[in-house]
mmCIF file of C-alpha atoms in Angstrom:
data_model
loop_
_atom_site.group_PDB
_atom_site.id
_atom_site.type_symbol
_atom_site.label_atom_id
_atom_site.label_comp_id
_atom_site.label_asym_id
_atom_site.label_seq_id
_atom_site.Cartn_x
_atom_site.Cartn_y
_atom_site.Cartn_z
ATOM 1 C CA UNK A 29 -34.036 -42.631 -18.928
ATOM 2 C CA UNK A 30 -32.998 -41.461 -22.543
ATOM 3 C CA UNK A 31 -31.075 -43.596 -24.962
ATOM 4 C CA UNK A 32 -29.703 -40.345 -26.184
ATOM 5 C CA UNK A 33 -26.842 -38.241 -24.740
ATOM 6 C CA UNK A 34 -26.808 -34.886 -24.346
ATOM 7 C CA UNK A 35 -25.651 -32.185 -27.723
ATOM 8 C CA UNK A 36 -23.270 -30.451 -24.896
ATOM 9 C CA UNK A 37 -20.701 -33.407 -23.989
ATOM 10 C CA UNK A 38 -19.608 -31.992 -21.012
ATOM 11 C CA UNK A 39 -22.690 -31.754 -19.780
ATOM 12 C CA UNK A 40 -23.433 -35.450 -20.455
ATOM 13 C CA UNK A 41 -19.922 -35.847 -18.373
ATOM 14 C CA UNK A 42 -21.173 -33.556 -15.307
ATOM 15 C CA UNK A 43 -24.772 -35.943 -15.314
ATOM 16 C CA UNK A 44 -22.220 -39.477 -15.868
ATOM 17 C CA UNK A 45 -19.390 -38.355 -13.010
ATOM 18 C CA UNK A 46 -22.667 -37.142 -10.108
ATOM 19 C CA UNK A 47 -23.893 -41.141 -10.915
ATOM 20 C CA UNK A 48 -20.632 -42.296 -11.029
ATOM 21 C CA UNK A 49 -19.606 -41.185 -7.802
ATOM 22 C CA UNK A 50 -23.112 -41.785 -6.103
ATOM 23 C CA UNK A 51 -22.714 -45.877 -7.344
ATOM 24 C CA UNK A 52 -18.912 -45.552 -5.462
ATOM 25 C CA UNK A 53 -20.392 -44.019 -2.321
ATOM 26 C CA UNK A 54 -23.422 -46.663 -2.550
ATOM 27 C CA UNK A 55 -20.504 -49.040 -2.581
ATOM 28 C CA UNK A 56 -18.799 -47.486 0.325
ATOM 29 C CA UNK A 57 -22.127 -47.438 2.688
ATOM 30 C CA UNK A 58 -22.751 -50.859 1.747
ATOM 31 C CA UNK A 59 -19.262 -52.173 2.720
ATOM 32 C CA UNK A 60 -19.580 -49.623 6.351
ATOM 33 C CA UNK A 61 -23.056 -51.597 6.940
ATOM 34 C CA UNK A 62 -21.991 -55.033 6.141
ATOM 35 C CA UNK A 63 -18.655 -54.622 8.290
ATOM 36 C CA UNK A 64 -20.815 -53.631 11.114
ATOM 37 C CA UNK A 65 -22.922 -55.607 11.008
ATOM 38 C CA UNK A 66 -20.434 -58.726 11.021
ATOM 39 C CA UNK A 67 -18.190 -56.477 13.794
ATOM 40 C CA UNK A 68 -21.509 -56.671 16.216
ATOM 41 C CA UNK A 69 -22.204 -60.058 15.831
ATOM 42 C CA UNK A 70 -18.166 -61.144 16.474
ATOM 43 C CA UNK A 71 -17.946 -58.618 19.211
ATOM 44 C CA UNK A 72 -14.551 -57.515 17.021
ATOM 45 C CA UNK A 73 -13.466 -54.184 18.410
ATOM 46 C CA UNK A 74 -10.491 -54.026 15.652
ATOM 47 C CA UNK A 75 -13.518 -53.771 13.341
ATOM 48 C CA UNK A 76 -15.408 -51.163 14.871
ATOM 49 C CA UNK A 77 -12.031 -48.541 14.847
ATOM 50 C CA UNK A 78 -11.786 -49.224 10.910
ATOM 51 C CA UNK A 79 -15.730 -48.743 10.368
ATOM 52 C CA UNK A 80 -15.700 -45.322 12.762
ATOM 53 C CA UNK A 81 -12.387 -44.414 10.688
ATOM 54 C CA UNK A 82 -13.591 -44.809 6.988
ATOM 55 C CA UNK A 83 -16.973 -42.760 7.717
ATOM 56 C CA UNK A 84 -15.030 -39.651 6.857
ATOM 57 C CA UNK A 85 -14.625 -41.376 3.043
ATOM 58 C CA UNK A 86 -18.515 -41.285 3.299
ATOM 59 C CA UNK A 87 -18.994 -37.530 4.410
ATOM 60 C CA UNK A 88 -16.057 -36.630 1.598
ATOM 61 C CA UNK A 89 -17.880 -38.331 -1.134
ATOM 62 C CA UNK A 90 -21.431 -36.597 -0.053
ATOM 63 C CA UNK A 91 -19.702 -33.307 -0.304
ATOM 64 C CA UNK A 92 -18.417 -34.229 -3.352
ATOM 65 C CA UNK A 93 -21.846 -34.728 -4.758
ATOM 66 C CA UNK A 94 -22.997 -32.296 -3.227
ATOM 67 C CA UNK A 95 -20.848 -29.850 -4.868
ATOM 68 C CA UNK A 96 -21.276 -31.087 -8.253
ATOM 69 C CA UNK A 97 -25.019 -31.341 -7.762
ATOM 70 C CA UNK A 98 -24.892 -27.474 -7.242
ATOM 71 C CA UNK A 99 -22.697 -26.278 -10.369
ATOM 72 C CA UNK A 100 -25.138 -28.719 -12.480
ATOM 73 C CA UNK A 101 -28.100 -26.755 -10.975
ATOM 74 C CA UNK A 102 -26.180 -23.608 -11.945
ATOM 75 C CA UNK A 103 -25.146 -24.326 -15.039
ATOM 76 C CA UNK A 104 -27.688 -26.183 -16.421
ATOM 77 C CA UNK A 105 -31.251 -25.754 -15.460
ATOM 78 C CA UNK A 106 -31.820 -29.458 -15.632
ATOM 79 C CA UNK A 107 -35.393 -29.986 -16.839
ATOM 80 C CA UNK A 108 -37.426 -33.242 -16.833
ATOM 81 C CA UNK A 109 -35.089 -36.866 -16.786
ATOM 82 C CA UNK A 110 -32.200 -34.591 -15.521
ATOM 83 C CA UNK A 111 -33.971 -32.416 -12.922
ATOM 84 C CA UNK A 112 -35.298 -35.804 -11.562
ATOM 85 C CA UNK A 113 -31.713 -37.146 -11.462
ATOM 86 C CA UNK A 114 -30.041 -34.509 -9.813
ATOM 87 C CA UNK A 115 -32.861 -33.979 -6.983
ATOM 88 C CA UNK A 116 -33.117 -37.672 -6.797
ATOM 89 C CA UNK A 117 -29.324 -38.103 -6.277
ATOM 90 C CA UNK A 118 -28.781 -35.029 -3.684
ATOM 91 C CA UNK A 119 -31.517 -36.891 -1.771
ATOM 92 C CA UNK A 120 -30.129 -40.650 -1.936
ATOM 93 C CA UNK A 121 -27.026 -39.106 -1.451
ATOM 94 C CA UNK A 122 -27.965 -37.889 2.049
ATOM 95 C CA UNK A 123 -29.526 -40.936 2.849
ATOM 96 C CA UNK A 124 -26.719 -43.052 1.888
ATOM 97 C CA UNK A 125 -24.381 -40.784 4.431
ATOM 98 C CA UNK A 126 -27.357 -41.159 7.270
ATOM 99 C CA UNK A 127 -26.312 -45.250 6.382
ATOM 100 C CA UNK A 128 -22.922 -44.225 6.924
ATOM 101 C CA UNK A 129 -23.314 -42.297 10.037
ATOM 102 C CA UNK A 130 -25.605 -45.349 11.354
ATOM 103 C CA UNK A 131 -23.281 -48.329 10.771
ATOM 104 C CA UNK A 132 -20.100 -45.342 12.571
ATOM 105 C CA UNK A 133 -22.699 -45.329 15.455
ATOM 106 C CA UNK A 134 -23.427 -49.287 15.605
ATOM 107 C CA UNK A 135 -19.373 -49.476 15.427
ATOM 108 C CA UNK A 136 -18.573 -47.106 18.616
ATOM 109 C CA UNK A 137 -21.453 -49.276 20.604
ATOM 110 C CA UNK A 138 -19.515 -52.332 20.236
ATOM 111 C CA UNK A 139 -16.412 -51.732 22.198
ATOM 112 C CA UNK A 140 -18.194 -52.074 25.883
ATOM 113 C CA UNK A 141 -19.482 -55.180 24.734
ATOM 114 C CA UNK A 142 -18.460 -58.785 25.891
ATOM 115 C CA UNK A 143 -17.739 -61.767 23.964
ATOM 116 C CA UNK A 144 -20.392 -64.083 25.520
ATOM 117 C CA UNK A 145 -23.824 -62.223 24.753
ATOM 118 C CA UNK A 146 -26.455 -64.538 24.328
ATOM 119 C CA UNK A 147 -26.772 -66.809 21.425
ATOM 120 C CA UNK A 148 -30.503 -66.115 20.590
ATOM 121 C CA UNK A 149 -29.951 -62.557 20.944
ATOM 122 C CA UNK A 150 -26.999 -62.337 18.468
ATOM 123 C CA UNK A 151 -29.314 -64.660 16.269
ATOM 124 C CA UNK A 152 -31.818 -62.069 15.819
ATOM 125 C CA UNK A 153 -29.703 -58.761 15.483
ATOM 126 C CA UNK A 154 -28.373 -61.262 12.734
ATOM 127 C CA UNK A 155 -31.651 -61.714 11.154
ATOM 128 C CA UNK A 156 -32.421 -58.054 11.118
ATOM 129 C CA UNK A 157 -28.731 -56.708 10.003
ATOM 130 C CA UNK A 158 -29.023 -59.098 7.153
ATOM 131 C CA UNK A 159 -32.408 -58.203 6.114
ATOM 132 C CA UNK A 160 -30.875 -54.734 5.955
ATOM 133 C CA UNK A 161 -28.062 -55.407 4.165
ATOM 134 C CA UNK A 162 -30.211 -57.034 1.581
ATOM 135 C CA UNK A 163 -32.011 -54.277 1.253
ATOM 136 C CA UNK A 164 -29.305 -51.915 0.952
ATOM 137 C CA UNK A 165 -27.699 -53.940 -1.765
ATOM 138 C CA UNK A 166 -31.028 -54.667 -3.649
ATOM 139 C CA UNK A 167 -32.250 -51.122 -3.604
ATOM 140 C CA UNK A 168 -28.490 -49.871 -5.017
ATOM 141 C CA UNK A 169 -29.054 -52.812 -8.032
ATOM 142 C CA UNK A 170 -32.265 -51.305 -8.576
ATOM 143 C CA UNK A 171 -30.848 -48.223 -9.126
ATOM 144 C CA UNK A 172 -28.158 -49.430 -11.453
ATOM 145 C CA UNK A 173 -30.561 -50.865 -13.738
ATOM 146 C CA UNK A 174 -33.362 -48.329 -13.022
ATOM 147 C CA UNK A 175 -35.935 -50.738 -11.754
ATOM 148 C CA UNK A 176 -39.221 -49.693 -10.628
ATOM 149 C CA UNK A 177 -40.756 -53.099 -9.642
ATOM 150 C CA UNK A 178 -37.653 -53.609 -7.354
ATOM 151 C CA UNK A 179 -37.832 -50.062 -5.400
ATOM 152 C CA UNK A 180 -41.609 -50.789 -4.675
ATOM 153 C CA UNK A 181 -40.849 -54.546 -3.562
ATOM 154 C CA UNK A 182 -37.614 -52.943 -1.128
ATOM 155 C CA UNK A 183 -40.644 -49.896 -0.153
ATOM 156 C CA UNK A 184 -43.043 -52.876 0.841
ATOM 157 C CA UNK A 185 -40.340 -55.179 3.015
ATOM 158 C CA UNK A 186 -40.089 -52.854 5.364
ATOM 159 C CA UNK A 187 -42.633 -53.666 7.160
ATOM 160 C CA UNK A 188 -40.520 -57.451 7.621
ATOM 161 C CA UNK A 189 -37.805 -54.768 9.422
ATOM 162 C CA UNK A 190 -40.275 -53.396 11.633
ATOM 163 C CA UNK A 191 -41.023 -57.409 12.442
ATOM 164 C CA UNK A 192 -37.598 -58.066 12.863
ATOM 165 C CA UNK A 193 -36.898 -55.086 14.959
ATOM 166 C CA UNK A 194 -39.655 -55.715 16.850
ATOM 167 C CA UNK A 195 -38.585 -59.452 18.202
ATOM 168 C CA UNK A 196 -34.488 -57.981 18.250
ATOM 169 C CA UNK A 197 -36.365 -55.530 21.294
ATOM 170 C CA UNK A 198 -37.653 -58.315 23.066
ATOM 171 C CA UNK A 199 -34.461 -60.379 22.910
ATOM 172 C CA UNK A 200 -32.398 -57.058 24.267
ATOM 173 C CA UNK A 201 -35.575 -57.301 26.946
ATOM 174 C CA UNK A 202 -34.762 -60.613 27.946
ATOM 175 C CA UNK A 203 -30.852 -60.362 28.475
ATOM 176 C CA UNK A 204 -31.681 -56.996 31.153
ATOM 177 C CA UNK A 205 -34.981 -59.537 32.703
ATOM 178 C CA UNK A 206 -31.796 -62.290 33.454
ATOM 179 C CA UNK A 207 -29.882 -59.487 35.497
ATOM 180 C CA UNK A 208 -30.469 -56.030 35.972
ATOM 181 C CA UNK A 209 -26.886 -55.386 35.911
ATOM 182 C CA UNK A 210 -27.073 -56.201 32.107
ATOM 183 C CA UNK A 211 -28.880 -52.666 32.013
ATOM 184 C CA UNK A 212 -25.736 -50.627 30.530
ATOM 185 C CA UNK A 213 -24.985 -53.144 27.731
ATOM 186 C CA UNK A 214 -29.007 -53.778 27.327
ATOM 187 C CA UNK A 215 -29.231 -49.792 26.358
ATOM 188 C CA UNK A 216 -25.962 -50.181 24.167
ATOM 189 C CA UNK A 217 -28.034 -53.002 22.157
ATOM 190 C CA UNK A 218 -31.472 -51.400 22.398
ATOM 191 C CA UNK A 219 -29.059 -48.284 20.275
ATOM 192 C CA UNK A 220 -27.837 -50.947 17.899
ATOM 193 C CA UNK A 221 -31.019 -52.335 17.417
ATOM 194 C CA UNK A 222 -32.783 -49.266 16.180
ATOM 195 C CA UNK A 223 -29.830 -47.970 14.573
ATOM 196 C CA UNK A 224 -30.010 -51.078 11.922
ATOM 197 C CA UNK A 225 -34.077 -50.205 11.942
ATOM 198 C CA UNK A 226 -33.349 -46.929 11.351
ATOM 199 C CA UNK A 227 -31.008 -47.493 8.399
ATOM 200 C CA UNK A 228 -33.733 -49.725 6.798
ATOM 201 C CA UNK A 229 -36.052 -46.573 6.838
ATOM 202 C CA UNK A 230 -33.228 -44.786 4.831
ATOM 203 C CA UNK A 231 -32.890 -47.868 2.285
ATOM 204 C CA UNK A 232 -37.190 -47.047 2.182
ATOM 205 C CA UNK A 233 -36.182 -43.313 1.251
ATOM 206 C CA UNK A 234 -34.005 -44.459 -1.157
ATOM 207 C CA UNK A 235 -36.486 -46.699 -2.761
ATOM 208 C CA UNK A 236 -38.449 -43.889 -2.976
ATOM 209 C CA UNK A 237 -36.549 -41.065 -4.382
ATOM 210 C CA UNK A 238 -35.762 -44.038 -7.204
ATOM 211 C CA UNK A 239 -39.263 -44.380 -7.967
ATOM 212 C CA UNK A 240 -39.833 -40.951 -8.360
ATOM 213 C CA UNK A 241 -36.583 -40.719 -10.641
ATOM 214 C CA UNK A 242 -38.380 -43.428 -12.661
ATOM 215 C CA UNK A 243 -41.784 -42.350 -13.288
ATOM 216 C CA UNK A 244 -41.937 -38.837 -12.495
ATOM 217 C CA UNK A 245 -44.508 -39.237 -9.502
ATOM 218 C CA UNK A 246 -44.441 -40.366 -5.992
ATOM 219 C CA UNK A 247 -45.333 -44.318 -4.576
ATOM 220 C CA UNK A 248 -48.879 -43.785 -3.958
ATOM 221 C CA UNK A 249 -50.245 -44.525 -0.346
ATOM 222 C CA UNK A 250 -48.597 -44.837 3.284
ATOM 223 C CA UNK A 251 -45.585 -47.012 3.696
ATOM 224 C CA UNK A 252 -46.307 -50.289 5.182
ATOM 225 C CA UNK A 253 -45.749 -50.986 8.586
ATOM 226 C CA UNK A 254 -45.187 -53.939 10.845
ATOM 227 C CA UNK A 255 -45.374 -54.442 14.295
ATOM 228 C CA UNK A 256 -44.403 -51.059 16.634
ATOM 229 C CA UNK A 257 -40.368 -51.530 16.812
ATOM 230 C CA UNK A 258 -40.483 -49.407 19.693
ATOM 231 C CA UNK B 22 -37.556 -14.192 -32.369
ATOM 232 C CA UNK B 23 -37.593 -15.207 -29.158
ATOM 233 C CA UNK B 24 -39.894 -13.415 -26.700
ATOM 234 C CA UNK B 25 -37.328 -11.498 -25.346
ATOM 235 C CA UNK B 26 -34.142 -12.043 -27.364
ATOM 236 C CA UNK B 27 -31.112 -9.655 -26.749
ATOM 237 C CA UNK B 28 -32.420 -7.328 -23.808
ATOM 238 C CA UNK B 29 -30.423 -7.391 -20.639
ATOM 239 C CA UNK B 30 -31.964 -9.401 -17.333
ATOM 240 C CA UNK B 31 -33.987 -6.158 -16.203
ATOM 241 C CA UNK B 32 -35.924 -5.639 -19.486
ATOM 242 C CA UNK B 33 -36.457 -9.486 -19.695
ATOM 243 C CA UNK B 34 -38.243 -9.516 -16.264
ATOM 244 C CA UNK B 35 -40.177 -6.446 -16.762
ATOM 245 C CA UNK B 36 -41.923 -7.791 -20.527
ATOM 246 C CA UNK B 37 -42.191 -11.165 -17.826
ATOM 247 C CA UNK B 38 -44.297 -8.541 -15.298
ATOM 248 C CA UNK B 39 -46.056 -7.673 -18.147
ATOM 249 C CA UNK B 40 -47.241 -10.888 -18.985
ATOM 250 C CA UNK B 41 -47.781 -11.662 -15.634
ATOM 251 C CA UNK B 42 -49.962 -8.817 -14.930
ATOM 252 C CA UNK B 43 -52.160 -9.309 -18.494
ATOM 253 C CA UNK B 44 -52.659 -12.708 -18.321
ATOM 254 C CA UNK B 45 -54.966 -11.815 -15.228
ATOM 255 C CA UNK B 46 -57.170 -10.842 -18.351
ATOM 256 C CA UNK B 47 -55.620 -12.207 -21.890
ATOM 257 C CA UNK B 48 -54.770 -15.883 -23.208
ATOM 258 C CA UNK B 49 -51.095 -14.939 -24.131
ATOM 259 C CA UNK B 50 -49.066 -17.222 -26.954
ATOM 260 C CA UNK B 51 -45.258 -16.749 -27.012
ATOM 261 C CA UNK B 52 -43.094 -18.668 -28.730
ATOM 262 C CA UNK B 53 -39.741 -19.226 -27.509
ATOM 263 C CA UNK B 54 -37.027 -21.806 -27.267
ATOM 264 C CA UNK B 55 -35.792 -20.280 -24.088
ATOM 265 C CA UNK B 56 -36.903 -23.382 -22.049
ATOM 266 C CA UNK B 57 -35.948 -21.327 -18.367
ATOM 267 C CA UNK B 58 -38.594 -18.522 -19.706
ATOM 268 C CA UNK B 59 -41.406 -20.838 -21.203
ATOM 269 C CA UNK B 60 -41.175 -22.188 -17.421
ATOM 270 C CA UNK B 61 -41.631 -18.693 -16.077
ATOM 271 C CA UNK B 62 -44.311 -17.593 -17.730
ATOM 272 C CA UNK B 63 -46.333 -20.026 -18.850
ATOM 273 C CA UNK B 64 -48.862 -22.331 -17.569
ATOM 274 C CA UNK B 65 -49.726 -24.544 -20.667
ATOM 275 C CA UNK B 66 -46.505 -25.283 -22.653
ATOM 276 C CA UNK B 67 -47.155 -26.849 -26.255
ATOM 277 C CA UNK B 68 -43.953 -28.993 -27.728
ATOM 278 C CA UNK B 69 -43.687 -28.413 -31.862
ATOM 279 C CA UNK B 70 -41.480 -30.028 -33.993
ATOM 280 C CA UNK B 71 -40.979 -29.515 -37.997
ATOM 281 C CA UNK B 72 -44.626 -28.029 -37.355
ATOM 282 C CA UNK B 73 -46.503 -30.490 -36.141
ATOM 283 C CA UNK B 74 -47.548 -30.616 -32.286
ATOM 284 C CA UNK B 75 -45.573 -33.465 -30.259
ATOM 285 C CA UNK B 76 -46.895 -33.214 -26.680
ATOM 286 C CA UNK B 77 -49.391 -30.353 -25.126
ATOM 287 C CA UNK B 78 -49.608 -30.444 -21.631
ATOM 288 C CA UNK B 79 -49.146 -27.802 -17.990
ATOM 289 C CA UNK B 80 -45.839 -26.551 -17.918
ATOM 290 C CA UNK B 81 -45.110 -28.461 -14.601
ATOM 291 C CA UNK B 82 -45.865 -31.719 -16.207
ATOM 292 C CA UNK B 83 -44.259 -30.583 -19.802
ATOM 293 C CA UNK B 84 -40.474 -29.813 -17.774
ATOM 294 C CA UNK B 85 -40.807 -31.921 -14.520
ATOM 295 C CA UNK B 86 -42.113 -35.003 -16.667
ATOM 296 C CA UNK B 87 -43.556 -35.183 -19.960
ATOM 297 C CA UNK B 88 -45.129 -37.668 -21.734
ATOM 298 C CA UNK B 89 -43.515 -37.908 -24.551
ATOM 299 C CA UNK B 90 -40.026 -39.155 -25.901
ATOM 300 C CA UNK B 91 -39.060 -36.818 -27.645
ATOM 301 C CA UNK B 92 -40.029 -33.939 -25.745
ATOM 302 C CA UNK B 93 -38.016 -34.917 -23.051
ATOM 303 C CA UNK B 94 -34.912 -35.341 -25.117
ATOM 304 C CA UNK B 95 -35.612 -31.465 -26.921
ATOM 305 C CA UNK B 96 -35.933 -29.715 -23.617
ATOM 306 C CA UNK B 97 -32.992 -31.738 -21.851
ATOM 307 C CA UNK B 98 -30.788 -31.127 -24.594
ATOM 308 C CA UNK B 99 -30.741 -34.138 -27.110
ATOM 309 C CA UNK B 100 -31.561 -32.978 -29.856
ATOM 310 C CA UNK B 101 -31.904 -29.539 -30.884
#
């Protein structure tokens, strides 16, 4: 990052309004996950109809970017810091919507669901939704202040997701073991449980493209991996 | 003078051919401060400022991420 702005103001404006709108759309994915998240685990269907309706916010904002990401490209040629930053945000920026699109499809799977699932299975979607939602709001700090130790600390935890995912599974495998007429909600949670896994390997993207912003170069070696979530 | 200063986009590319096609057999020097054409052509890019030599490096690593402050902020437009 460069202490210096740009000779051409407005194109110091184009570069501040693409990271001003990615931190508001960051903001907005982290709110859609957290809601969800709390929506699954109080069965709250009320919930779920605001977190399906406020995904279109999320798809307008990645346009947005989108849009602006294009006429900078145009414009501007960006070279080095700036080319970095632009390719960086058009690819957190389509993570952040696969978020989005994640905690919409978590919402809609809630709605068949009763109020008396079993405690130690709500415990562990619990564990693993807020284990994602740390990492979610972690990785979108580490962006803010541009921290490279932080995206390759997010990178390594998750491999804890995978963990996490792993024993949420066998949990979803117990409740259809009590009663095989558990089978339609037991697929509804298996979907829930892989969508939060799934989001975590979005927040890993994230962490990457951040790194790369950062230092110019990708995180070197495979991504660590827990136990098989599926 | 820049490489190819005031010609139109066709006469640009073909002195870019040009170079393309003799640096099969030549080391070729330009000198430009057309940053989108140093890219082009060139696959060693050498930063100079008030004549001495900041940063010399491949042109990937010179515009995608060079080592050095101040090149960075001359070919993303901080100083000029």
């Amino acid at each position: 990052m460069s202490d210096i702005t740009h000779i051409v103001k407005s194109y110091e404006e184009e570069l501040q309004n693409l990271n001003d709108n990615l931190i508001k759309m960051g903001s907005l994915v982290e709110a859609q996950l957290s809601d969800s998240m709390e929506a699954i685990i109080k069965v709250d269907k009320e919930a779920a109809d605001k977190i399906i309706s406020n995904d279109a916010k999320v798809n307008e904002l990645r346009a947005t970017i989108e849009e602006q990401i294009v006429t900078v490209l145009v414009k501007r040629a960006p070279m080095a810091i700036d080319l970095r930053l632009t390719i960086s945000t058009l690819k957190i920026s389509s993570d952040l919507e696969r978020i989005g699109d994640l905690a919409k499809s978590v919402a809609k799977k809630i709605k068949p669901l009763p109020h008396d699932l079993p405690a130690e299975l709500i415990s562990s979607l619990r564990r693993l939704g807020d284990l994602v939602q740390r990492q979610l709001k972690d990785v979108l700090d580490a962006y803010l202040n541009k921290s490279k130790d932080s995206a390759i600390k997010i990178w390594k935890t998750d491999e804890k997701v995978d963990d996490l995912t792993h024993a949420a599974m066998n949990e979803v495998a117990d409740f259809l073991g009590q009663d095989k007429k558990n089978l339609d909600l037991a697929t509804h949670l298996l979907f829930v449980t892989k969508n939060i896994e799934r989001a975590g390997d979005h927040i890993t993207n994230i962490a990457e493209s951040l790194f790369y912003l950062i230092e110019g170069e990708h995180i070197e070696g495979a991504r660590p991996k827990g136990k098989d979530p599926s | 003078m820049s490489l190819a200063q005031h010609l139109d986009p066709i006469a640009t590319a073909k002195i870019e051919e040009l170079i393309d096609e003799l640096k099969k057999s030549y080391t070729i020097v330009i000198v430009t401060h057309s940053m989108s054409q140093a890219v082009r052509v060139s696959q060693r890019t050498g930063f100079f400022h008030l004549g001495k030599i900041i940063e010399v490096d491949t042109t990937e690593k010179i515009f995608k991420n060079p080592g050095n402050k101040m090149t960075q902020d001359y070919i993303t437009g901080r100083f000029g």
